[in-house]
């Protein structure tokens, strides 16, 4: 009997030794829930770079775990529950569709801190964070509107959520400013990651006359489809997608989550973590603009970089009036800037965009 | 709404391309299931085929060699499933799910050096004057050779199952493995060969995505196509021509709904997005009203001693 007890104790001690220091304090365990594979080359790839940055910053003081390809919905609750049961101190849930599951699981584990990306629901132990991707979309719209020859710009949407609608509106406003004849064709893929479907969507848009394709999906497949078609320009989404530069990819929006992940992990470690909402953009460095390739004419490149500087220093906001809603009603007066509340819940197109937002 | 922007020739050509990966995987799985084995590892074999085909095509400069490697990769992975289910008599459902998870992980590992690389292009088959026939030519006679291999495969599978002794034996094993064993047929060997054939087909389907349809390597790029193929076999009542119809229906409506969205058709996008699944299921359910039953021994473990 004694030998059994001894073996059990030894096994338990060995298990604890993997997460406890010699001086007695435990490692901080940080979990990440990903909607796609870490090798998607886009959204999840960048979140995973943030996770690796946390490991590099804190070394042996942290242990990170992740689960990839987690479907939005009930399955994500199972994954979060398991992470919490396995001793995670902090869990980052990195997609909009994890919002309600995160809130549900946070209630069951009040001692675990949760960080939900791109959502709007918070609790005492749930923070939200997002990046102002629409700032990058403004720059992309400017380049797209300036460079299109067919005046048709294709846009691959994932799901009709505020984050995606903001991006469509921002890109359209700025394309229209430089090219009043521009038309947006929007195709909803109803997926974040499905390379074949994303490539098909890009091909359809190209066949229907688009010579610029923007995407709010996570794989590089639209880049490959555009490369195959030739004479089409694209923009990297969430990650640089630089392997498709200088053409078709002429620039990109890059999400840099590393500083935020490091800061929030540090806050948990030193006991200063509190629930808050973070929504940063180009100025704070959470949104980066990938190198604008030489395929973009010098004057357009200069204008785009000037816009980037103006957005970064706060002298220009992409949603500045006069702007009307799609139905023709007034939204923003001359010089008026959209408030964060409206942007966070955006569920309408601006004037000039065709089609309805799926409900 | 401007339907004139939809080019019917390009639409039909695209649907054939979109259907091909599903067609390969489903045809292979049909043979596996007709032999009485349920392999839920189709997705895993497809993704391994996708990276094997892509990597070998890039390294050799030959897409054809790539496709052969994809078939070999899928078949090799399926051998693992065959060993687990036919030799160690492990549960088929659990083993198939494990195969999918293993395939996804293995492909991610193998594919790390191939992200962002453009594969060599497979030229379309030259049908000469046939390709110039108005309407039909560009739709039917302007594709890559693998697409036609897929169509030939369906015909060959149908003919084999219906008219040959090998097909009869395969069906006998699937319907009642004990009776087949009593007649002296080597059930395990037959099923292993069927499993390998299914793996090879799934591998080819995966490679079609990475070498032709997208064309690139991205981790997890099959994105559930294997599960669609699995469902298709059941809804097609284990009949090859219905698999062909189902694959083309699913691929076609997927392409059509994207085209209709682009054209700004006044149908709510939600309905368009779900239409490929809905219409394919409805059509195949109506067709399967003849009460075609599943193979009698499907999913059952064979004990040679029994």
XYZ file of C-alpha atoms in Angstrom:
665
model
C 0.000 0.000 0.000
C 2.820 2.369 0.929
C 4.514 1.845 -2.424
C 1.270 2.798 -4.228
C 0.990 5.979 -2.203
C 4.633 6.749 -2.861
C 4.238 6.254 -6.610
C 1.090 8.381 -6.694
C 2.818 11.151 -4.759
C 5.836 10.988 -7.046
C 3.637 11.236 -10.133
C 1.779 14.212 -8.700
C 5.006 15.936 -7.721
C 6.393 15.368 -11.204
C 3.254 16.864 -12.722
C 3.430 19.915 -10.502
C 7.139 20.333 -11.117
C 6.437 21.139 -14.736
C 4.516 24.263 -13.747
C 6.015 25.304 -10.408
C 9.345 27.012 -9.752
C 11.897 26.047 -7.131
C 10.937 29.117 -5.104
C 7.341 27.943 -5.045
C 5.546 30.338 -7.375
C 3.600 28.897 -10.273
C 4.110 29.607 -13.938
C 1.447 31.796 -15.486
C -0.507 29.701 -17.955
C -1.894 31.526 -20.980
C -4.336 29.885 -23.398
C -5.257 30.872 -26.945
C -8.339 29.728 -28.860
C -7.924 30.037 -32.640
C -10.604 29.966 -35.329
C -8.241 28.759 -38.071
C -4.960 26.902 -38.402
C -1.783 28.648 -37.237
C -0.471 28.271 -40.761
C -3.322 30.150 -42.447
C -0.954 32.953 -43.430
C -3.425 35.536 -42.132
C -5.509 36.126 -39.004
C -4.589 33.121 -36.873
C -0.983 33.224 -38.046
C -0.662 36.738 -36.596
C -2.347 35.815 -33.305
C 0.056 32.919 -32.993
C 2.983 35.281 -33.592
C 1.642 37.233 -30.620
C 1.603 34.055 -28.528
C 5.202 33.294 -29.482
C 6.147 36.852 -28.525
C 4.689 36.225 -25.044
C 6.863 33.120 -24.700
C 9.917 35.036 -25.844
C 9.234 37.948 -23.491
C 8.613 35.948 -20.323
C 10.578 32.768 -20.979
C 10.121 30.140 -18.275
C 7.766 32.359 -16.297
C 4.909 31.505 -18.654
C 3.473 28.464 -20.308
C 1.294 28.992 -23.369
C -1.179 26.566 -24.881
C -3.372 26.880 -27.949
C -6.102 25.037 -29.791
C -6.549 25.770 -33.489
C -9.500 25.278 -35.863
C -12.060 25.762 -33.101
C -15.527 26.240 -34.571
C -17.405 29.316 -33.407
C -20.281 28.204 -31.206
C -20.795 25.472 -28.606
C -17.596 23.583 -29.442
C -15.547 26.586 -28.391
C -17.118 26.406 -24.914
C -15.757 22.894 -24.520
C -12.269 24.060 -25.511
C -12.358 27.050 -23.143
C -13.675 24.898 -20.303
C -10.866 22.411 -20.799
C -8.271 25.195 -20.826
C -9.669 26.649 -17.609
C -9.759 23.216 -15.962
C -6.166 22.651 -17.055
C -5.107 25.671 -15.024
C -5.043 28.556 -17.480
C -4.788 31.935 -15.736
C -5.540 33.946 -18.860
C -7.365 32.881 -22.023
C -7.431 34.819 -25.298
C -10.400 33.926 -27.512
C -9.516 35.269 -30.911
C -12.662 35.465 -33.025
C -15.951 37.369 -32.953
C -18.039 34.186 -32.787
C -16.497 33.258 -29.434
C -18.194 36.209 -27.734
C -21.136 34.497 -26.010
C -19.180 31.304 -25.269
C -16.473 33.432 -23.609
C -19.032 35.213 -21.431
C -20.676 31.891 -20.508
C -17.432 30.189 -19.510
C -16.143 33.273 -17.684
C -19.136 33.027 -15.324
C -18.152 29.468 -14.437
C -14.484 30.351 -13.854
C -14.420 33.717 -12.056
C -10.728 33.357 -11.174
C -9.657 32.981 -14.793
C -9.129 36.119 -16.871
C -10.549 36.149 -20.396
C -9.707 38.402 -23.332
C -12.082 38.338 -26.296
C -11.022 39.697 -29.673
C -13.351 41.905 -31.764
C -16.385 41.493 -29.504
C -18.314 43.975 -27.376
C -19.489 42.034 -24.298
C -17.463 42.355 -21.108
C -17.617 41.089 -17.523
C -15.515 41.456 -14.374
C -13.125 38.819 -15.697
C -13.631 39.461 -19.428
C -11.869 42.180 -21.401
C -12.372 42.950 -25.063
C -9.794 44.059 -27.576
C -9.751 44.809 -31.254
C -7.837 46.720 -33.863
C -9.158 49.548 -35.994
C -8.791 47.600 -39.229
C -11.008 50.148 -40.943
C -8.080 52.583 -40.808
C -6.084 50.221 -42.994
C -9.099 49.688 -45.251
C -9.201 53.433 -45.903
C -5.666 53.292 -47.273
C -6.466 50.180 -49.299
C -9.582 51.863 -50.680
C -7.540 54.873 -51.742
C -5.015 52.708 -53.593
C -7.750 50.496 -55.074
C -9.845 53.411 -56.325
C -6.781 55.058 -57.820
C -5.504 51.942 -59.582
C -8.626 50.242 -60.914
C -9.056 50.447 -64.671
C -12.369 48.607 -64.873
C -13.828 50.672 -61.996
C -15.025 47.416 -60.440
C -13.565 46.466 -57.072
C -14.348 43.029 -55.685
C -14.679 42.463 -51.958
C -14.771 39.025 -50.313
C -16.636 39.272 -47.016
C -16.580 36.566 -44.370
C -19.586 37.179 -42.124
C -21.827 40.275 -41.977
C -20.573 41.491 -38.592
C -19.744 45.123 -37.706
C -15.985 44.614 -38.107
C -16.416 43.469 -41.718
C -19.070 46.065 -42.591
C -16.844 48.855 -41.212
C -14.081 47.672 -43.508
C -16.314 47.594 -46.582
C -17.640 51.090 -45.850
C -14.201 52.522 -45.158
C -12.680 51.053 -48.319
C -15.626 52.226 -50.416
C -15.633 55.792 -49.047
C -11.960 56.236 -49.880
C -12.110 54.512 -53.263
C -15.079 56.720 -54.189
C -13.241 59.873 -53.106
C -10.527 59.361 -55.695
C -12.717 57.656 -58.295
C -16.416 58.636 -58.379
C -17.158 55.916 -60.968
C -16.033 53.067 -58.748
C -18.393 50.166 -58.047
C -18.032 47.553 -55.294
C -19.079 43.940 -55.853
C -19.394 42.144 -52.527
C -19.456 38.366 -52.225
C -20.091 36.793 -48.823
C -18.161 33.548 -48.344
C -19.721 32.742 -44.943
C -16.416 31.391 -43.714
C -13.270 32.788 -42.151
C -11.064 30.133 -43.668
C -11.766 27.978 -46.702
C -9.058 28.441 -49.333
C -10.981 26.744 -52.150
C -14.107 28.817 -51.536
C -12.081 32.017 -51.134
C -10.282 31.322 -54.416
C -13.628 30.623 -56.110
C -15.033 33.903 -54.787
C -12.001 35.788 -56.116
C -12.316 34.091 -59.523
C -16.015 34.981 -59.722
C -15.276 38.631 -58.949
C -12.463 38.706 -61.513
C -14.684 37.050 -64.148
C -17.308 39.713 -63.447
C -14.855 42.487 -64.233
C -13.066 43.276 -60.970
C -9.409 44.171 -61.409
C -8.927 44.812 -57.689
C -9.881 42.259 -55.025
C -10.026 43.014 -51.313
C -10.663 40.264 -48.789
C -11.832 39.926 -45.218
C -11.114 36.210 -45.058
C -8.035 34.597 -43.613
C -6.205 32.585 -46.267
C -3.920 33.667 -49.085
C -6.056 31.823 -51.664
C -7.509 35.014 -53.218
C -3.925 36.170 -53.767
C -3.150 32.931 -55.611
C -6.314 33.241 -57.708
C -5.432 36.826 -58.630
C -1.871 35.831 -59.479
C -3.233 33.112 -61.753
C -5.594 35.569 -63.466
C -2.944 38.262 -63.965
C -3.586 42.028 -64.166
C -5.436 41.993 -60.848
C -4.249 43.658 -57.657
C -4.905 42.454 -54.121
C -4.105 43.402 -50.540
C -2.814 41.200 -47.740
C -5.346 40.652 -44.968
C -4.385 40.435 -41.267
C -0.854 39.420 -42.237
C 1.546 40.811 -44.819
C 1.141 37.978 -47.358
C 4.379 39.351 -48.776
C 5.066 36.199 -50.783
C 2.584 37.600 -53.329
C 4.363 40.961 -53.647
C 4.971 43.026 -55.737
C 1.960 41.759 -57.698
C -0.829 40.933 -57.156
C -0.371 42.009 -53.503
C 0.443 45.715 -53.509
C 0.058 46.353 -49.767
C -1.547 44.838 -46.692
C -3.132 45.328 -43.314
C -1.007 43.687 -40.636
C -2.394 42.927 -37.188
C 0.303 43.222 -34.543
C -1.076 41.615 -31.398
C 2.268 40.996 -29.675
C 2.504 44.214 -27.591
C -1.058 43.783 -26.334
C -0.590 40.113 -25.468
C 2.626 40.862 -23.616
C 1.045 43.752 -21.693
C -2.017 41.763 -20.656
C 0.027 38.736 -19.627
C 2.242 41.010 -17.542
C -0.864 42.509 -15.913
C -2.022 39.037 -14.850
C 1.440 38.197 -13.533
C 1.745 41.330 -11.427
C -1.897 41.359 -10.327
C -2.915 44.587 -12.073
C -5.217 43.025 -14.680
C -8.663 44.566 -14.861
C -11.536 44.313 -17.301
C -11.385 46.942 -20.032
C -11.941 47.553 -23.715
C -9.008 48.220 -26.027
C -9.487 49.430 -29.578
C -6.229 50.589 -31.101
C -5.191 51.356 -34.635
C -2.333 52.610 -36.758
C -1.261 55.222 -34.200
C -0.775 52.694 -31.408
C 0.856 50.186 -33.757
C -1.830 47.523 -33.485
C -2.612 47.992 -37.181
C 0.332 48.029 -39.541
C 0.369 48.851 -43.228
C 2.492 46.420 -45.208
C 5.049 47.816 -47.589
C 3.390 49.424 -50.594
C 5.002 47.735 -53.574
C 6.518 49.420 -56.605
C 3.530 48.261 -58.645
C 1.742 51.273 -57.118
C 2.560 54.546 -58.925
C 4.736 56.889 -56.855
C 2.114 59.628 -56.487
C -0.564 57.205 -55.252
C 1.936 55.645 -52.860
C 2.793 59.093 -51.516
C -0.885 59.937 -50.964
C -1.475 56.608 -49.213
C 1.475 57.131 -46.881
C 0.300 60.677 -46.152
C -3.108 59.275 -45.201
C -1.421 56.710 -42.969
C 0.479 59.482 -41.177
C -2.666 61.591 -40.778
C -4.627 58.664 -39.339
C -1.744 57.776 -37.016
C -1.419 61.288 -35.580
C -5.189 61.708 -35.266
C -5.524 64.573 -37.727
C -7.731 62.470 -40.010
C -10.487 59.967 -39.248
C -11.635 57.597 -42.029
C -15.284 58.194 -41.119
C -15.471 61.971 -41.440
C -18.583 63.669 -42.852
C -20.348 64.545 -44.962
C -21.579 60.957 -45.218
C -25.001 59.475 -45.857
C -26.319 56.004 -45.192
C -27.213 53.690 -48.076
C -30.891 54.649 -47.830
C -29.980 58.300 -48.427
C -30.527 59.470 -44.856
C -27.954 61.791 -43.313
C -25.376 60.192 -41.078
C -22.448 62.558 -40.560
C -22.460 66.291 -41.219
C -19.535 68.130 -42.797
C -16.448 67.603 -40.617
C -18.310 65.403 -38.128
C -16.502 62.232 -37.046
C -18.245 58.921 -36.345
C -18.356 57.944 -32.683
C -16.936 54.627 -31.518
C -20.335 53.347 -30.414
C -21.791 53.643 -33.910
C -18.676 52.132 -35.466
C -18.611 49.237 -33.002
C -22.167 48.247 -33.892
C -22.144 49.276 -37.546
C -24.930 47.474 -39.391
C -25.502 49.678 -42.439
C -23.802 50.475 -45.724
C -22.881 54.007 -46.709
C -24.489 55.690 -49.689
C -23.411 54.271 -53.039
C -22.885 50.662 -52.013
C -25.269 48.242 -53.708
C -27.071 45.265 -52.213
C -28.318 44.470 -48.735
C -26.350 43.391 -45.712
C -27.313 39.786 -44.911
C -29.283 39.622 -41.661
C -29.148 43.239 -60.583
C -27.190 42.456 -63.741
C -27.271 38.795 -64.776
C -25.385 39.599 -67.968
C -22.141 39.648 -65.951
C -22.486 35.892 -65.383
C -20.767 34.021 -68.178
C -22.548 30.631 -68.409
C -19.559 29.018 -70.109
C -17.195 30.059 -67.322
C -19.817 29.083 -64.744
C -20.156 25.534 -66.076
C -16.398 25.171 -66.434
C -15.953 26.370 -62.838
C -18.561 23.957 -61.494
C -16.721 21.013 -63.055
C -13.507 22.137 -61.406
C -15.196 22.756 -58.043
C -16.841 19.320 -58.098
C -13.699 17.334 -58.903
C -12.091 17.124 -55.421
C -15.402 15.988 -53.902
C -15.919 13.550 -56.756
C -12.543 11.870 -56.258
C -12.922 11.595 -52.491
C -16.537 10.419 -52.611
C -15.882 7.830 -55.329
C -13.007 6.393 -53.323
C -15.071 6.315 -50.143
C -17.929 4.661 -52.032
C -15.663 1.694 -52.800
C -14.498 1.560 -49.179
C -18.071 1.562 -47.888
C -19.265 -0.951 -50.477
C -16.579 -3.229 -49.026
C -18.219 -2.794 -45.609
C -15.766 -0.336 -44.057
C -16.603 3.138 -42.772
C -13.542 5.380 -43.025
C -14.148 8.806 -41.490
C -10.553 9.751 -42.251
C -11.300 11.120 -45.736
C -10.434 14.684 -44.717
C -7.089 13.556 -43.302
C -6.203 11.590 -46.426
C -7.234 14.502 -48.651
C -5.043 17.008 -46.837
C -2.066 14.628 -46.858
C -2.656 14.127 -50.585
C -2.784 17.902 -50.989
C 0.657 18.423 -49.456
C 2.271 15.297 -50.944
C 1.060 16.267 -54.402
C 2.071 19.891 -53.969
C 5.520 19.172 -52.544
C 6.434 16.548 -55.133
C 5.080 18.666 -57.995
C 7.201 21.603 -56.817
C 10.315 19.470 -56.294
C 10.060 17.570 -59.596
C 8.471 20.316 -61.667
C 5.850 17.812 -62.807
C 2.213 18.087 -61.687
C 1.529 14.563 -62.999
C 4.210 13.130 -60.715
C 2.657 15.272 -57.987
C -0.741 13.655 -58.484
C 0.800 10.182 -58.413
C 2.562 11.111 -55.170
C -0.737 12.386 -53.773
C -2.398 9.065 -54.557
C 0.515 7.230 -52.937
C 0.403 9.508 -49.881
C -3.333 9.016 -49.411
C -3.011 5.251 -49.885
C -0.122 5.035 -47.415
C -2.064 6.940 -44.787
C -5.082 4.725 -45.379
C -2.874 1.699 -44.689
C -2.583 2.953 -41.124
C -6.378 2.906 -40.900
C -6.447 -0.557 -42.493
C -3.942 -1.839 -39.953
C -5.926 -0.429 -37.039
C -9.335 -1.620 -38.188
C -8.590 -4.834 -40.082
C -5.623 -6.229 -38.163
C -6.007 -4.906 -34.613
C -9.820 -4.715 -35.017
C -10.010 -1.193 -33.599
C -13.254 0.764 -33.765
C -13.726 2.144 -37.285
C -15.342 5.423 -36.258
C -12.665 6.269 -33.694
C -9.860 5.201 -36.040
C -11.246 7.310 -38.887
C -11.539 10.397 -36.716
C -8.001 9.817 -35.458
C -6.818 9.503 -39.058
C -8.315 12.899 -39.903
C -6.644 14.554 -36.916
C -3.351 12.829 -37.688
C -3.560 13.819 -41.354
C -4.200 17.464 -40.522
C -1.224 17.565 -38.162
C 1.106 15.633 -40.450
C 0.276 17.824 -43.441
C 0.920 20.984 -41.413
C 4.334 19.612 -40.478
C 5.219 18.509 -44.009
C 3.978 21.731 -45.557
C 5.952 24.272 -43.543
C 8.490 24.892 -46.284
C 5.939 25.203 -49.077
C 3.889 28.231 -48.053
C 3.793 30.951 -50.712
C 5.311 28.810 -53.469
C 3.597 28.671 -56.844
C 3.279 25.091 -58.141
C 3.936 24.094 -61.760
C 0.826 24.390 -63.901
C -0.870 21.393 -65.462
C -1.781 22.287 -69.059
C -5.312 21.671 -70.292
C -5.945 18.676 -72.529
C -5.756 19.599 -76.213
C -8.924 18.270 -77.838
C -8.243 20.081 -81.105
C -11.390 20.981 -83.046
C -13.654 19.676 -80.253
C -12.657 22.617 -78.066
C -13.915 24.973 -80.785
C -17.474 23.634 -80.813
C -19.676 26.571 -79.793
C -20.879 26.433 -76.183
C -20.021 22.745 -75.616
C -16.331 23.053 -76.509
C -15.287 25.559 -73.831
C -17.463 23.866 -71.189
C -16.563 20.216 -71.784
C -13.286 20.187 -73.706
C -11.107 22.804 -72.031
C -9.999 21.287 -68.752
C -6.977 19.746 -67.113
C -6.496 15.979 -67.558
C -7.221 15.172 -63.894
C -10.800 16.388 -64.222
C -11.359 13.832 -66.984
C -9.627 11.159 -64.902
C -12.287 11.845 -62.253
C -15.092 11.269 -64.742
C -13.444 8.120 -66.097
C -12.988 6.928 -62.510
C -16.731 7.136 -61.821
C -17.513 5.177 -64.990
C -14.839 2.595 -64.149
C -16.105 2.159 -60.590
C -19.684 1.770 -61.820
C -18.673 -0.792 -64.458
C -16.461 -2.693 -62.022
C -19.164 -2.944 -59.376
C -21.882 -3.872 -61.858
C -20.210 -6.109 -64.417
C -17.051 -7.690 -63.024
C -16.273 -10.584 -60.745
C -14.051 -8.326 -58.629
C -16.986 -5.966 -58.140
C -19.267 -8.810 -57.171
C -16.764 -10.079 -54.598
C -16.316 -6.569 -53.185
C -20.082 -6.156 -52.816
C -20.390 -9.607 -51.260
C -17.774 -8.726 -48.648
C -19.637 -5.495 -47.901
C -23.042 -7.130 -47.664
C -22.114 -10.109 -45.516
C -18.489 -10.585 -44.601
C -19.135 -13.871 -42.788
C -20.744 -15.425 -45.862
C -17.943 -14.124 -48.084
C -15.382 -15.577 -45.685
C -17.217 -18.909 -45.685
C -16.951 -18.948 -49.481
C -13.187 -18.599 -49.159
C -12.742 -14.913 -49.934
C -9.988 -13.119 -48.035
C -12.108 -10.421 -46.408
C -9.250 -8.554 -44.742
C -7.170 -8.435 -47.927
C -10.127 -7.262 -50.033
C -11.042 -4.586 -47.521
C -7.442 -3.424 -47.203
C -7.200 -2.996 -50.978
C -10.520 -1.114 -50.982
C -9.286 1.139 -48.166
C -6.078 1.860 -50.091
C -8.060 2.666 -53.225
C -10.198 5.064 -51.192
C -7.068 6.657 -49.753
C -5.521 7.090 -53.196
C -8.693 8.740 -54.514
C -8.908 11.056 -51.497
C -5.254 11.986 -51.986
C -5.921 12.843 -55.632
C -8.880 14.986 -54.592
C -6.726 16.861 -52.100
C -3.992 17.435 -54.663
C -6.573 18.794 -57.090
C -7.286 21.567 -54.585
C -3.630 22.438 -53.946
C -2.355 22.071 -57.520
C -5.252 23.221 -59.681
C -8.188 24.753 -57.898
C -6.440 27.253 -55.622
C -3.338 26.657 -56.540
C -1.122 26.937 -53.452
C -0.371 25.153 -50.212
C -2.076 26.424 -47.069
C -2.360 24.463 -43.861
C -5.853 23.003 -43.435
C -6.826 23.981 -46.967
C -9.303 21.138 -47.547
C -11.484 22.922 -44.958
C -14.104 20.200 -44.579
C -14.410 18.929 -48.166
C -13.741 15.397 -46.909
C -16.817 15.543 -44.699
C -18.936 16.742 -47.627
C -17.665 13.764 -49.643
C -18.551 11.371 -46.819
C -22.079 12.729 -46.568
C -22.443 12.586 -50.328
C -21.772 8.833 -50.433
C -24.626 8.199 -48.007
C -27.063 10.581 -49.705
C -26.130 9.037 -53.063
C -27.178 5.621 -51.720
C -23.743 4.147 -52.494
C -24.323 4.496 -56.256
C -21.505 5.939 -58.431
C -23.676 7.953 -60.838
C -25.521 9.567 -57.957
C -22.171 10.504 -56.438
C -21.319 12.194 -59.737
C -24.657 13.998 -59.753
C -24.289 15.040 -56.111
C -20.739 16.329 -56.567
C -21.662 18.314 -59.671
C -24.823 19.604 -58.053
C -22.951 20.746 -54.944
C -20.074 22.245 -56.926
C -22.446 23.839 -59.405
C -24.718 25.499 -56.891
C -21.717 26.711 -54.880
C -20.408 28.419 -58.013
C -23.840 29.677 -59.024
C -24.561 31.273 -55.655
C -21.209 33.109 -55.699
C -21.970 34.335 -59.226
C -25.472 35.427 -58.242
C -24.078 37.345 -55.271
C -21.608 39.120 -57.543
C -24.402 39.963 -59.964
C -26.433 41.485 -57.129
C -29.432 39.170 -57.441
C -32.243 40.130 -55.091
C -32.246 36.836 -53.202
C -31.110 37.110 -49.576
C -27.457 36.066 -49.333
C -28.238 33.694 -46.449
C -30.428 31.591 -48.744
C -27.835 31.626 -51.496
C -25.118 30.536 -49.060
C -27.068 27.549 -47.755
C -28.455 26.516 -51.148
C -25.610 24.120 -52.144
C -26.171 21.996 -49.041
C -29.949 22.205 -49.110
C -30.519 21.493 -52.803
C -27.962 18.664 -52.971
C -29.553 16.920 -49.979
C -33.119 17.408 -51.251
C -32.334 16.095 -54.751
C -30.414 13.070 -53.487
C -33.048 12.255 -50.858
C -35.726 12.304 -53.570
C -33.575 10.067 -55.771
C -32.938 7.634 -52.938
C -36.658 6.991 -52.489
C -35.987 3.562 -54.021
C -34.950 2.523 -50.493
C -31.396 1.590 -51.438
C -29.976 0.177 -48.237
C -26.477 0.589 -46.895
C -24.108 -2.366 -47.335
C -25.126 -4.956 -44.734
C -21.735 -5.187 -43.026
C -20.937 -1.470 -43.138
C -18.933 -0.453 -40.093
C -18.995 -3.925 -38.553
C -15.750 -5.504 -37.402
C -14.844 -8.768 -39.103
C -13.563 -11.575 -36.885
C -12.077 -14.345 -39.019
C -12.713 -16.842 -36.241
C -16.464 -16.182 -36.102
